[in-house]
Tab-separated table of C-alpha atoms in Angstrom:
chain	number	residue	atom	x	y	z
A	1	MET	CA	-22.178	55.277	53.763
A	2	GLN	CA	-23.592	52.377	52.062
A	3	ILE	CA	-23.362	48.455	51.998
A	4	ARG	CA	-25.885	47.492	49.166
A	5	GLU	CA	-22.984	46.914	46.587
A	6	TYR	CA	-22.025	43.333	48.433
A	7	LEU	CA	-25.285	42.136	48.561
A	8	GLY	CA	-26.399	38.628	46.891
A	9	ALA	CA	-23.070	36.440	47.694
A	10	GLY	CA	-24.420	35.446	51.450
A	11	LYS	CA	-21.167	37.044	52.633
A	12	PRO	CA	-21.166	37.609	56.346
A	13	ALA	CA	-21.559	41.223	57.377
A	14	VAL	CA	-21.371	40.606	61.177
A	15	ILE	CA	-20.120	37.448	63.018
A	16	LEU	CA	-20.709	37.565	66.885
A	17	HIS	CA	-18.140	35.806	68.750
A	18	PRO	CA	-18.187	33.349	70.954
A	19	SER	CA	-21.999	32.698	70.059
A	20	GLY	CA	-21.094	32.366	66.348
A	21	THR	CA	-24.318	34.485	65.069
A	22	VAL	CA	-24.028	35.162	61.650
A	23	ILE	CA	-25.559	38.134	60.023
A	24	THR	CA	-25.081	38.375	56.417
A	25	PHE	CA	-25.011	41.658	54.166
A	26	ASP	CA	-28.489	40.623	52.619
A	27	GLU	CA	-30.015	40.146	56.114
A	28	LEU	CA	-28.669	43.375	57.446
A	29	GLU	CA	-29.888	45.329	54.588
A	30	ALA	CA	-33.492	43.888	54.974
A	31	ARG	CA	-33.369	44.533	58.774
A	32	ALA	CA	-32.094	48.070	58.474
A	33	ASN	CA	-34.842	48.700	55.586
A	34	ARG	CA	-37.545	47.356	57.465
A	35	LEU	CA	-36.625	49.196	60.821
A	36	SER	CA	-36.565	52.539	58.541
A	37	HIS	CA	-39.669	52.060	57.183
A	38	TYR	CA	-40.980	51.664	60.554
A	39	PHE	CA	-39.281	54.917	61.827
A	40	ARG	CA	-40.800	56.637	59.196
A	41	ARG	CA	-44.593	55.326	59.744
A	42	ALA	CA	-44.098	56.125	63.162
A	43	GLY	CA	-43.495	59.839	62.310
A	44	LEU	CA	-40.062	60.192	62.732
A	45	VAL	CA	-38.214	62.639	60.214
A	46	GLU	CA	-34.821	63.856	59.398
A	47	GLY	CA	-32.976	65.124	62.425
A	48	ASP	CA	-34.730	63.236	65.100
A	49	ALA	CA	-32.750	61.179	67.634
A	50	VAL	CA	-33.140	57.398	68.403
A	51	ALA	CA	-31.745	56.470	71.841
A	52	ILE	CA	-29.991	52.733	71.759
A	53	LEU	CA	-29.759	50.711	74.836
A	54	MET	CA	-28.366	47.814	73.618
A	55	GLU	CA	-25.101	45.391	74.339
A	56	ASN	CA	-23.036	44.024	71.282
A	57	ASN	CA	-25.978	41.926	69.779
A	58	GLU	CA	-27.095	40.720	66.640
A	59	HIS	CA	-29.438	43.889	66.618
A	60	ILE	CA	-27.588	46.848	67.262
A	61	HIS	CA	-25.654	47.335	63.769
A	62	ALA	CA	-29.295	46.952	61.965
A	63	VAL	CA	-30.720	49.642	64.288
A	64	MET	CA	-27.673	52.029	63.836
A	65	TRP	CA	-27.720	51.621	59.647
A	66	ALA	CA	-31.669	52.163	59.873
A	67	ALA	CA	-30.972	55.467	61.977
A	68	ARG	CA	-28.157	56.560	59.807
A	69	ARG	CA	-30.072	56.016	56.533
A	70	SER	CA	-33.212	57.546	57.735
A	71	GLY	CA	-31.471	60.904	58.610
A	72	LEU	CA	-31.559	60.328	62.107
A	73	TYR	CA	-29.232	60.838	64.843
A	74	TYR	CA	-28.534	57.622	66.825
A	75	VAL	CA	-27.470	57.888	70.132
A	76	PRO	CA	-25.781	54.711	71.829
A	77	ILE	CA	-26.149	54.411	75.461
A	78	ASN	CA	-23.192	53.091	77.928
A	79	THR	CA	-24.602	49.705	78.964
A	80	HIS	CA	-23.203	50.578	82.384
A	81	LEU	CA	-24.827	53.464	83.236
A	82	THR	CA	-27.967	53.656	85.751
A	83	ALA	CA	-31.320	54.134	84.853
A	84	ALA	CA	-31.048	57.937	85.794
A	85	GLU	CA	-27.730	58.483	83.994
A	86	ALA	CA	-29.106	57.239	80.837
A	87	ALA	CA	-32.427	59.134	81.389
A	88	TYR	CA	-30.428	62.375	81.669
A	89	ILE	CA	-28.882	61.572	78.054
A	90	ILE	CA	-32.553	60.524	76.589
A	91	ASP	CA	-33.665	63.928	78.011
A	92	ASN	CA	-30.789	65.763	76.729
A	93	SER	CA	-30.913	64.389	73.278
A	94	ALA	CA	-34.579	64.863	72.693
A	95	ALA	CA	-34.826	61.231	71.585
A	96	LYS	CA	-38.011	60.392	70.066
A	97	ALA	CA	-37.613	56.827	70.292
A	98	ILE	CA	-36.008	54.297	72.541
A	99	ILE	CA	-34.638	50.815	71.374
A	100	GLY	CA	-33.542	48.595	74.119
A	101	SER	CA	-32.825	45.084	74.807
A	102	ALA	CA	-33.451	42.036	77.138
A	103	ALA	CA	-30.157	42.501	78.614
A	104	LEU	CA	-30.607	46.044	79.387
A	105	ARG	CA	-34.494	45.385	80.451
A	106	LYS	CA	-33.830	46.743	84.305
A	107	THR	CA	-32.685	49.845	83.115
A	108	CYS	CA	-35.627	50.422	80.373
A	109	GLU	CA	-38.056	49.505	83.086
A	110	ASN	CA	-36.551	52.327	85.248
A	111	LEU	CA	-36.404	55.041	82.822
A	112	ALA	CA	-39.716	56.462	83.049
A	113	GLU	CA	-38.979	58.082	86.787
A	114	HIS	CA	-36.031	59.854	85.639
A	115	LEU	CA	-37.174	61.220	82.459
A	116	SER	CA	-38.652	64.892	82.698
A	117	GLY	CA	-40.875	64.702	79.962
A	118	GLY	CA	-41.955	60.934	80.249
A	119	LEU	CA	-41.026	58.061	77.883
A	120	PRO	CA	-41.098	59.053	74.325
A	121	GLU	CA	-44.284	57.225	72.316
A	122	LEU	CA	-41.828	54.919	70.316
A	123	LEU	CA	-40.509	52.195	72.674
A	124	LEU	CA	-38.671	48.940	71.413
A	125	ILE	CA	-37.317	46.108	72.817
A	126	ALA	CA	-35.378	43.181	71.514
A	127	ASP	CA	-36.199	39.540	72.335
A	128	ASP	CA	-38.369	40.646	75.246
A	129	ASP	CA	-41.662	41.437	76.601
A	130	LEU	CA	-42.156	44.743	78.599
A	131	GLU	CA	-45.454	46.688	79.270
A	132	GLY	CA	-45.561	49.651	76.919
A	133	TRP	CA	-42.731	48.316	74.813
A	134	GLN	CA	-43.142	47.047	71.272
A	135	ARG	CA	-41.176	43.623	70.850
A	136	TYR	CA	-38.296	44.000	68.257
A	137	PRO	CA	-37.663	42.775	65.398
A	138	GLU	CA	-41.145	41.092	65.550
A	139	CYS	CA	-42.728	44.545	65.521
A	140	VAL	CA	-41.194	45.493	62.146
A	141	ALA	CA	-41.723	42.053	60.460
A	142	GLY	CA	-44.346	43.126	57.916
A	143	GLU	CA	-42.412	46.308	56.811
A	144	PRO	CA	-41.156	46.488	53.392
A	145	ASP	CA	-37.379	45.197	53.066
A	146	THR	CA	-36.484	47.614	50.116
A	147	PRO	CA	-35.286	51.339	50.778
A	148	ILE	CA	-37.468	54.212	51.800
A	149	ASP	CA	-37.882	56.202	49.225
A	150	ASP	CA	-36.577	59.493	51.253
A	151	GLU	CA	-33.233	58.141	52.494
A	152	ARG	CA	-30.972	60.780	54.000
A	153	GLU	CA	-27.720	60.597	55.845
A	154	GLY	CA	-28.186	60.590	59.646
A	155	ASP	CA	-24.970	60.582	62.083
A	156	LEU	CA	-23.800	59.360	65.528
A	157	LEU	CA	-24.910	61.760	68.309
A	158	GLN	CA	-22.325	60.460	70.883
A	159	TYR	CA	-22.095	61.512	74.463
A	160	SER	CA	-19.086	62.178	76.332
A	161	SER	CA	-18.383	63.169	80.003
A	162	GLY	CA	-17.891	66.783	80.741
A	163	THR	CA	-15.635	68.892	83.080
A	164	THR	CA	-18.308	68.535	85.606
A	165	GLY	CA	-19.047	64.814	85.010
A	166	ARG	CA	-22.449	65.436	83.242
A	167	PRO	CA	-22.115	63.712	79.691
A	168	LYS	CA	-21.988	66.117	76.852
A	169	GLY	CA	-23.728	65.327	73.586
A	170	ILE	CA	-21.350	66.007	70.542
A	171	LYS	CA	-23.254	67.012	67.614
A	172	ARG	CA	-22.683	67.463	63.997
A	173	GLU	CA	-24.611	69.229	61.254
A	174	LEU	CA	-26.431	66.701	58.932
A	175	PRO	CA	-25.393	66.959	55.669
A	176	HIS	CA	-28.842	66.738	54.033
A	177	VAL	CA	-28.107	64.377	51.409
A	178	PRO	CA	-28.910	60.547	50.566
A	179	PRO	CA	-26.451	58.047	51.925
A	180	SER	CA	-24.669	57.518	48.444
A	181	GLU	CA	-23.666	61.066	48.231
A	182	ALA	CA	-22.116	61.212	52.035
A	183	PRO	CA	-18.826	59.630	52.554
A	184	GLY	CA	-18.773	58.702	56.198
A	185	MET	CA	-15.706	60.248	58.764
A	186	MET	CA	-13.648	56.859	58.455
A	187	SER	CA	-14.381	55.681	54.808
A	188	ALA	CA	-11.176	56.842	53.310
A	189	LEU	CA	-8.818	55.443	56.074
A	190	VAL	CA	-10.603	52.021	56.110
A	191	SER	CA	-10.647	51.866	52.270
A	192	PHE	CA	-6.867	52.737	52.351
A	193	TRP	CA	-6.519	49.941	55.276
A	194	MET	CA	-8.728	47.149	54.148
A	195	ASN	CA	-10.289	45.664	51.193
A	196	PRO	CA	-13.592	43.457	50.783
A	197	ASP	CA	-11.572	40.513	51.570
A	198	SER	CA	-10.433	41.672	54.663
A	199	VAL	CA	-12.089	40.502	58.368
A	200	TYR	CA	-12.224	43.258	60.775
A	201	LEU	CA	-12.137	42.562	64.849
A	202	SER	CA	-14.481	44.970	66.969
A	203	PRO	CA	-13.470	43.993	70.525
A	204	ALA	CA	-15.234	46.947	72.361
A	205	PRO	CA	-18.665	47.866	73.502
A	206	LEU	CA	-20.476	49.388	70.081
A	207	TYR	CA	-21.530	52.431	72.474
A	208	HIS	CA	-18.274	53.783	72.153
A	209	THR	CA	-17.486	56.286	69.298
A	210	ALA	CA	-14.564	54.327	67.368
A	211	PRO	CA	-15.985	50.909	67.704
A	212	SER	CA	-19.380	52.053	66.216
A	213	VAL	CA	-17.874	53.946	63.618
A	214	TRP	CA	-15.056	51.627	62.314
A	215	SER	CA	-17.237	48.673	62.004
A	216	MET	CA	-19.794	50.489	60.065
A	217	SER	CA	-16.989	51.925	58.009
A	218	ALA	CA	-15.620	48.603	57.480
A	219	GLN	CA	-18.871	47.092	56.449
A	220	ALA	CA	-19.390	50.009	54.205
A	221	GLY	CA	-16.405	48.636	52.471
A	222	GLY	CA	-17.563	45.136	52.237
A	223	VAL	CA	-15.547	43.940	54.956
A	224	THR	CA	-16.827	41.171	57.426
A	225	THR	CA	-16.889	42.279	60.971
A	226	VAL	CA	-16.199	40.105	63.941
A	227	VAL	CA	-17.902	41.697	67.000
A	228	LEU	CA	-16.917	40.080	70.513
A	229	GLU	CA	-19.991	39.953	72.590
A	230	LYS	CA	-17.671	40.832	75.507
A	231	PHE	CA	-13.966	41.350	75.376
A	232	ASP	CA	-11.936	38.851	77.299
A	233	ALA	CA	-8.277	38.280	76.447
A	234	GLU	CA	-8.055	34.589	75.103
A	235	GLY	CA	-11.518	34.914	73.636
A	236	CYS	CA	-9.757	37.706	71.355
A	237	LEU	CA	-7.326	35.450	70.193
A	238	ASP	CA	-9.592	32.626	69.689
A	239	ALA	CA	-11.626	35.063	67.438
A	240	ILE	CA	-8.467	36.046	65.530
A	241	GLN	CA	-7.416	32.500	64.817
A	242	ARG	CA	-11.073	31.014	64.412
A	243	HIS	CA	-12.106	33.561	61.764
A	244	ARG	CA	-8.847	34.304	60.182
A	245	VAL	CA	-8.842	38.229	61.371
A	246	THR	CA	-6.774	40.468	59.224
A	247	HIS	CA	-7.221	43.854	60.935
A	248	GLY	CA	-8.801	45.048	64.154
A	249	GLN	CA	-8.900	48.094	66.647
A	250	PHE	CA	-7.835	48.079	70.222
A	251	VAL	CA	-7.338	49.905	73.143
A	252	PRO	CA	-3.950	49.609	75.291
A	253	ALA	CA	-5.781	47.747	78.122
A	254	MET	CA	-6.646	45.017	75.842
A	255	PHE	CA	-3.009	44.696	74.754
A	256	THR	CA	-1.931	44.644	78.582
A	257	ARG	CA	-4.580	41.673	79.398
A	258	MET	CA	-3.576	39.641	76.300
A	259	LEU	CA	0.396	40.116	77.444
A	260	LYS	CA	-0.790	38.874	81.068
A	261	LEU	CA	-1.753	35.562	79.469
A	262	PRO	CA	0.507	32.589	80.337
A	263	GLU	CA	2.950	32.211	77.594
A	264	ALA	CA	1.788	28.910	76.742
A	265	VAL	CA	-1.748	29.974	76.144
A	266	ARG	CA	-0.613	32.940	73.955
A	267	LYS	CA	1.711	30.553	71.810
A	268	SER	CA	-1.359	28.423	71.298
A	269	TYR	CA	-3.295	30.471	68.786
A	270	ASP	CA	-2.322	30.848	65.259
A	271	LEU	CA	-2.485	34.611	64.646
A	272	SER	CA	-0.635	34.482	61.375
A	273	SER	CA	-3.725	35.926	59.578
A	274	LEU	CA	-3.235	39.464	60.871
A	275	GLN	CA	-2.163	41.811	58.386
A	276	ARG	CA	-2.547	45.422	60.464
A	277	VAL	CA	-4.244	46.531	63.683
A	278	MET	CA	-5.038	49.998	65.083
A	279	HIS	CA	-5.355	51.348	68.640
A	280	ALA	CA	-6.048	54.398	70.240
A	281	ALA	CA	-8.482	55.859	73.148
A	282	ALA	CA	-5.614	56.225	75.621
A	283	PRO	CA	-2.004	56.470	75.768
A	284	CYS	CA	-0.085	53.086	75.211
A	285	PRO	CA	2.765	52.641	77.490
A	286	VAL	CA	5.850	52.371	75.301
A	287	GLU	CA	7.084	48.971	77.078
A	288	ILE	CA	3.690	47.674	76.402
A	289	LYS	CA	3.868	48.373	72.881
A	290	LYS	CA	7.136	47.046	72.267
A	291	GLN	CA	6.075	43.727	73.728
A	292	MET	CA	3.111	43.699	71.504
A	293	MET	CA	5.315	44.515	68.438
A	294	ASP	CA	7.773	41.638	69.559
A	295	TRP	CA	4.628	39.208	69.414
A	296	TRP	CA	2.545	40.706	66.748
A	297	GLY	CA	5.224	42.193	64.652
A	298	PRO	CA	5.497	45.603	63.267
A	299	ILE	CA	1.727	45.833	61.988
A	300	ILE	CA	0.586	47.923	65.260
A	301	ASP	CA	-0.718	51.554	63.832
A	302	GLU	CA	-1.730	54.373	66.335
A	303	TYR	CA	-4.233	57.298	65.968
A	304	TYR	CA	-5.049	59.904	68.436
A	305	ALA	CA	-8.694	61.386	68.086
A	306	SER	CA	-11.568	62.554	69.985
A	307	SER	CA	-15.513	61.703	70.088
A	308	GLU	CA	-15.715	65.386	68.942
A	309	ALA	CA	-13.673	64.338	65.789
A	310	HIS	CA	-12.066	67.759	65.798
A	311	GLY	CA	-8.738	66.495	64.499
A	312	SER	CA	-6.639	63.398	64.487
A	313	THR	CA	-3.229	62.111	64.122
A	314	LEU	CA	-1.846	58.922	62.671
A	315	ILE	CA	1.232	57.142	63.192
A	316	THR	CA	2.250	53.823	61.303
A	317	ALA	CA	4.251	50.719	63.441
A	318	GLU	CA	7.456	51.685	61.357
A	319	GLU	CA	7.331	55.138	62.173
A	320	TRP	CA	6.405	54.563	65.883
A	321	LEU	CA	9.612	52.354	66.136
A	322	THR	CA	11.957	55.794	65.291
A	323	HIS	CA	9.452	57.812	67.117
A	324	PRO	CA	8.629	55.671	70.422
A	325	GLY	CA	5.841	57.216	72.467
A	326	SER	CA	4.486	59.408	69.501
A	327	VAL	CA	0.959	59.382	68.227
A	328	GLY	CA	2.058	60.684	64.734
A	329	LYS	CA	1.258	63.734	62.380
A	330	PRO	CA	-2.173	65.123	61.606
A	331	MET	CA	-4.287	63.316	59.054
A	332	GLY	CA	-5.332	66.342	57.231
A	333	GLY	CA	-5.207	69.700	58.692
A	334	ALA	CA	-2.645	70.948	61.305
A	335	VAL	CA	-1.668	70.714	64.965
A	336	HIS	CA	-1.065	73.813	67.106
A	337	ILE	CA	0.420	73.655	70.371
A	338	LEU	CA	-1.021	76.715	72.727
A	339	ASP	CA	0.172	77.973	75.729
A	340	GLU	CA	-2.601	79.589	78.632
A	341	ASN	CA	-2.531	82.667	76.630
A	342	GLY	CA	-3.168	81.470	73.106
A	343	ASN	CA	0.264	81.832	71.758
A	344	GLU	CA	1.796	78.745	69.596
A	345	LEU	CA	4.639	77.053	71.440
A	346	PRO	CA	8.020	75.806	69.827
A	347	PRO	CA	8.598	72.002	69.556
A	348	GLY	CA	9.196	70.201	72.844
A	349	GLN	CA	7.334	72.480	74.906
A	350	ALA	CA	3.832	71.004	76.165
A	351	GLY	CA	0.914	73.265	75.813
A	352	GLU	CA	-2.798	73.090	74.778
A	353	ILE	CA	-3.468	70.870	71.750
A	354	TYR	CA	-5.575	72.481	69.039
A	355	PHE	CA	-6.533	71.152	65.328
A	356	GLU	CA	-7.152	73.364	62.452
A	357	GLY	CA	-9.012	71.936	59.733
A	358	GLY	CA	-11.055	69.412	61.562
A	359	TYR	CA	-14.929	68.230	61.471
A	360	SER	CA	-16.963	71.315	63.025
A	361	PHE	CA	-19.194	70.252	65.897
A	362	GLU	CA	-21.131	71.441	68.876
A	363	TYR	CA	-21.716	70.390	72.430
A	364	LEU	CA	-25.727	69.749	72.510
A	365	ASN	CA	-27.344	72.455	74.811
A	366	ASP	CA	-24.178	74.023	75.923
A	367	PRO	CA	-23.062	76.932	73.886
A	368	THR	CA	-20.622	78.020	76.671
A	369	LYS	CA	-18.600	74.911	76.257
A	370	THR	CA	-18.695	74.711	72.491
A	371	ALA	CA	-17.363	78.301	72.561
A	372	ALA	CA	-14.658	77.309	75.089
A	373	SER	CA	-13.484	74.658	72.710
A	374	ARG	CA	-12.182	77.163	69.886
A	375	ASP	CA	-9.574	79.834	69.908
A	376	LYS	CA	-9.690	83.144	68.320
A	377	HIS	CA	-8.518	81.577	65.180
A	378	GLY	CA	-11.385	78.687	65.034
A	379	TRP	CA	-9.275	76.044	66.022
A	380	ALA	CA	-10.467	73.349	68.206
A	381	THR	CA	-9.219	71.651	71.457
A	382	VAL	CA	-10.737	68.881	73.879
A	383	GLY	CA	-8.081	70.242	76.483
A	384	ASP	CA	-5.702	67.736	76.133
A	385	ILE	CA	-1.819	68.648	76.909
A	386	GLY	CA	1.160	67.275	74.595
A	387	TYR	CA	4.293	68.669	72.405
A	388	LEU	CA	5.448	68.314	68.999
A	389	ASP	CA	8.984	67.112	68.017
A	390	GLU	CA	11.264	68.943	65.308
A	391	GLU	CA	9.631	66.610	62.845
A	392	GLY	CA	6.018	67.431	63.635
A	393	TYR	CA	5.195	64.417	65.272
A	394	LEU	CA	2.768	64.806	68.370
A	395	TYR	CA	3.400	63.432	71.898
A	396	LEU	CA	0.868	63.563	74.777
A	397	THR	CA	1.597	64.497	78.120
A	398	ASP	CA	-1.627	64.754	80.088
A	399	ARG	CA	-5.158	64.246	79.474
A	400	ARG	CA	-7.770	66.866	79.924
A	401	HIS	CA	-6.860	68.367	83.280
A	402	HIS	CA	-7.705	65.400	85.929
A	403	MET	CA	-9.646	63.131	83.903
A	404	ILE	CA	-8.889	59.573	84.378
A	405	ILE	CA	-8.505	57.132	81.514
A	406	SER	CA	-9.099	53.475	82.814
A	407	GLY	CA	-8.884	50.860	80.196
A	408	GLY	CA	-9.516	53.210	77.422
A	409	VAL	CA	-12.807	54.599	79.215
A	410	ASN	CA	-12.856	58.635	79.936
A	411	ILE	CA	-13.933	58.708	83.673
A	412	TYR	CA	-14.138	62.160	85.192
A	413	PRO	CA	-13.773	62.089	88.780
A	414	GLN	CA	-16.278	65.078	89.863
A	415	GLU	CA	-19.351	63.035	89.556
A	416	ALA	CA	-18.303	60.645	92.260
A	417	GLU	CA	-16.722	63.451	94.301
A	418	ASN	CA	-20.166	64.830	94.395
A	419	LEU	CA	-22.015	62.120	95.419
A	420	LEU	CA	-19.232	61.258	98.466
A	421	VAL	CA	-19.653	64.530	100.034
A	422	THR	CA	-23.384	63.769	100.279
A	423	HIS	CA	-22.706	61.024	102.699
A	424	PRO	CA	-23.415	62.030	106.265
A	425	LYS	CA	-19.981	60.825	107.517
A	426	VAL	CA	-18.158	62.508	104.640
A	427	LEU	CA	-16.467	65.871	104.927
A	428	ASP	CA	-14.607	66.216	101.852
A	429	ALA	CA	-13.660	63.838	99.095
A	430	ALA	CA	-11.189	63.599	96.150
A	431	VAL	CA	-11.120	61.011	93.275
A	432	PHE	CA	-8.261	60.813	90.900
A	433	GLY	CA	-6.501	58.239	88.690
A	434	VAL	CA	-3.072	56.553	89.799
A	435	PRO	CA	-1.122	54.230	87.511
A	436	ASP	CA	-2.220	50.522	86.716
A	437	ASP	CA	-0.059	48.221	84.548
A	438	GLU	CA	-3.619	46.812	83.450
A	439	MET	CA	-6.005	49.671	83.148
A	440	GLY	CA	-3.673	52.212	82.493
A	441	GLN	CA	-4.835	54.228	85.477
A	442	ARG	CA	-6.938	52.899	88.462
A	443	VAL	CA	-9.588	54.937	90.191
A	444	LEU	CA	-8.629	55.944	93.578
A	445	ALA	CA	-10.570	57.971	96.272
A	446	ALA	CA	-9.037	60.043	99.264
A	447	VAL	CA	-11.884	61.006	102.024
A	448	GLN	CA	-11.886	63.008	104.862
A	449	THR	CA	-14.522	62.101	107.295
A	450	VAL	CA	-16.651	64.487	109.663
A	451	ASP	CA	-15.415	62.103	112.656
A	452	PRO	CA	-11.854	60.887	112.320
A	453	GLY	CA	-13.022	57.912	114.199
A	454	ASP	CA	-15.063	56.691	111.147
A	455	ALA	CA	-11.746	56.343	109.061
A	456	THR	CA	-11.602	52.829	109.081
A	457	GLU	CA	-11.324	49.860	106.679
A	458	GLU	CA	-15.169	48.922	107.543
A	459	PHE	CA	-16.466	52.337	106.852
A	460	ALA	CA	-14.376	52.206	103.412
A	461	ASP	CA	-15.952	49.111	102.788
A	462	GLU	CA	-19.597	50.522	103.527
A	463	LEU	CA	-18.909	53.612	101.212
A	464	LEU	CA	-17.829	52.167	98.441
A	465	THR	CA	-20.945	49.849	98.330
A	466	TRP	CA	-23.062	53.146	99.266
A	467	LEU	CA	-21.375	54.898	96.148
A	468	ARG	CA	-21.972	51.836	93.608
A	469	ASP	CA	-25.240	51.544	94.460
A	470	ARG	CA	-25.742	55.163	93.187
A	471	LEU	CA	-23.392	55.574	90.436
A	472	ALA	CA	-22.043	53.308	87.574
A	473	HIS	CA	-19.415	51.060	88.773
A	474	TYR	CA	-16.792	51.977	86.295
A	475	LYS	CA	-17.077	55.537	87.503
A	476	CYS	CA	-16.424	54.425	91.213
A	477	PRO	CA	-13.259	54.175	93.239
A	478	LYS	CA	-11.749	50.840	93.379
A	479	SER	CA	-10.627	51.837	96.699
A	480	ILE	CA	-10.581	54.413	99.256
A	481	ALA	CA	-7.923	55.946	101.820
A	482	PHE	CA	-8.447	58.512	104.197
A	483	GLU	CA	-6.906	61.806	105.053
A	484	ALA	CA	-7.026	63.994	107.911
A	485	GLN	CA	-7.328	66.940	105.658
A	486	LEU	CA	-7.472	67.576	101.736
A	487	PRO	CA	-5.095	69.900	99.922
A	488	ARG	CA	-7.603	72.720	99.061
A	489	THR	CA	-6.442	76.244	98.534
A	490	ASP	CA	-7.835	79.308	100.228
A	491	THR	CA	-10.235	79.659	96.922
A	492	GLY	CA	-11.577	76.138	97.761
A	493	LYS	CA	-9.459	74.448	94.571
A	494	LEU	CA	-8.470	70.927	95.091
A	495	TYR	CA	-4.827	70.348	94.670
A	496	LYS	CA	-4.599	66.528	93.396
A	497	ASN	CA	-1.087	66.705	92.339
A	498	GLY	CA	0.256	65.852	95.797
A	499	LEU	CA	-2.266	63.312	96.351
A	500	ILE	CA	-1.502	61.304	92.897
A	501	GLU	CA	2.070	61.598	93.648
A	502	LYS	CA	1.578	59.862	97.190
A	503	TYR	CA	-0.744	57.178	96.091
A	504	SER	CA	1.175	56.558	93.075
A	505	VAL	CA	4.282	55.011	95.174
């Protein structure tokens, strides 16, 4: 992917909202080139990894572009993770450099004690001073603003939680060609969907796969990208009106929050510039999508995919109106629904979703999990459950066993469960998702105490505080209930369906 053909006109590549900070294509190109030279001078070579600990700010796109055109893997890290959780990703990816920001200073400060091999030599922090770290972008100010001589296409190395709760690195082989010869994953779709006159809204954190890939693909097509520094329902509407946004990519929880605004507030914004929007990341309740269609018109398309990029489907707004609840048909390749024995199921019967013809990937340092994601044909799955109708439209019925999707974010409960049972007063614990109108699902815990007398509201509050001190808050239960005994089989397997049914009432 390239942005160079859009230089010279002073056109904005990035507009941060609500601060109003603007980075033109010329500035973005120069910043990325300077950092690329700095990477090379520091000894980084094709295939090395750079960890990024940044919020949505004015630097993050330049950092990603610099890594991508230097043949590096860039590893954006969830800004809500604790230092220990972030350090695991840095260790696992073997990152040769870390680039942080002032907003993540505390996390950066505490990384060293959790890294098995210590901090890498190359440490940059944006707009702040931290001992042992170089101040960015000042440290690259003397570098050339022209391209490096040996540009190579790099790639995103995204981390997604595994079934044990540990993040898994999703790695694809580099193409070993210059960026001009390597079309991005989303370039074809973006070029079909948008043009250089479009204005694209990126409302989600850029440490997620889709926001980073979509925003960079939009920029590669000459599209101005409006980036929300933090999602806010009314702020999103203000950004659309203020910047005359034509396109955007959302998750269903954002739709819900915008719909919950007072009608007078919703009607006060001019959204007539919108031409087409896309949503993904989690199943959207049919009623929520209908309400959005009533408000914004039949311009809301949807795709289903994963961080693994093992396959994808697409459904336009017009198709969805005649196939409500569907996530569409495959964009290339084929979808197969298989039973537990690997047999293909007929239309209407739910089974595990496999894609044929998707991108090849591996789970970094986990050949067992990589092998388990393929069947005998080489078709790939991420464990989602769904079915096809007679016309070949895909419908989702479940997601990766007991994975929780809250606000479009994947949460694996095992991590919280493993921590809860280490508390001296806790005998057993189950963490699961229950329906929530705003977030899609809400995280809840059922706990069995060692002493039944400890099953009190006071202890529930104490336990939540204890857990939040040890785990990223978005992974923690919003509330804790108590059970005299949790439903486990004789083999120790926790049966969660009964708990989910009980607490979904």
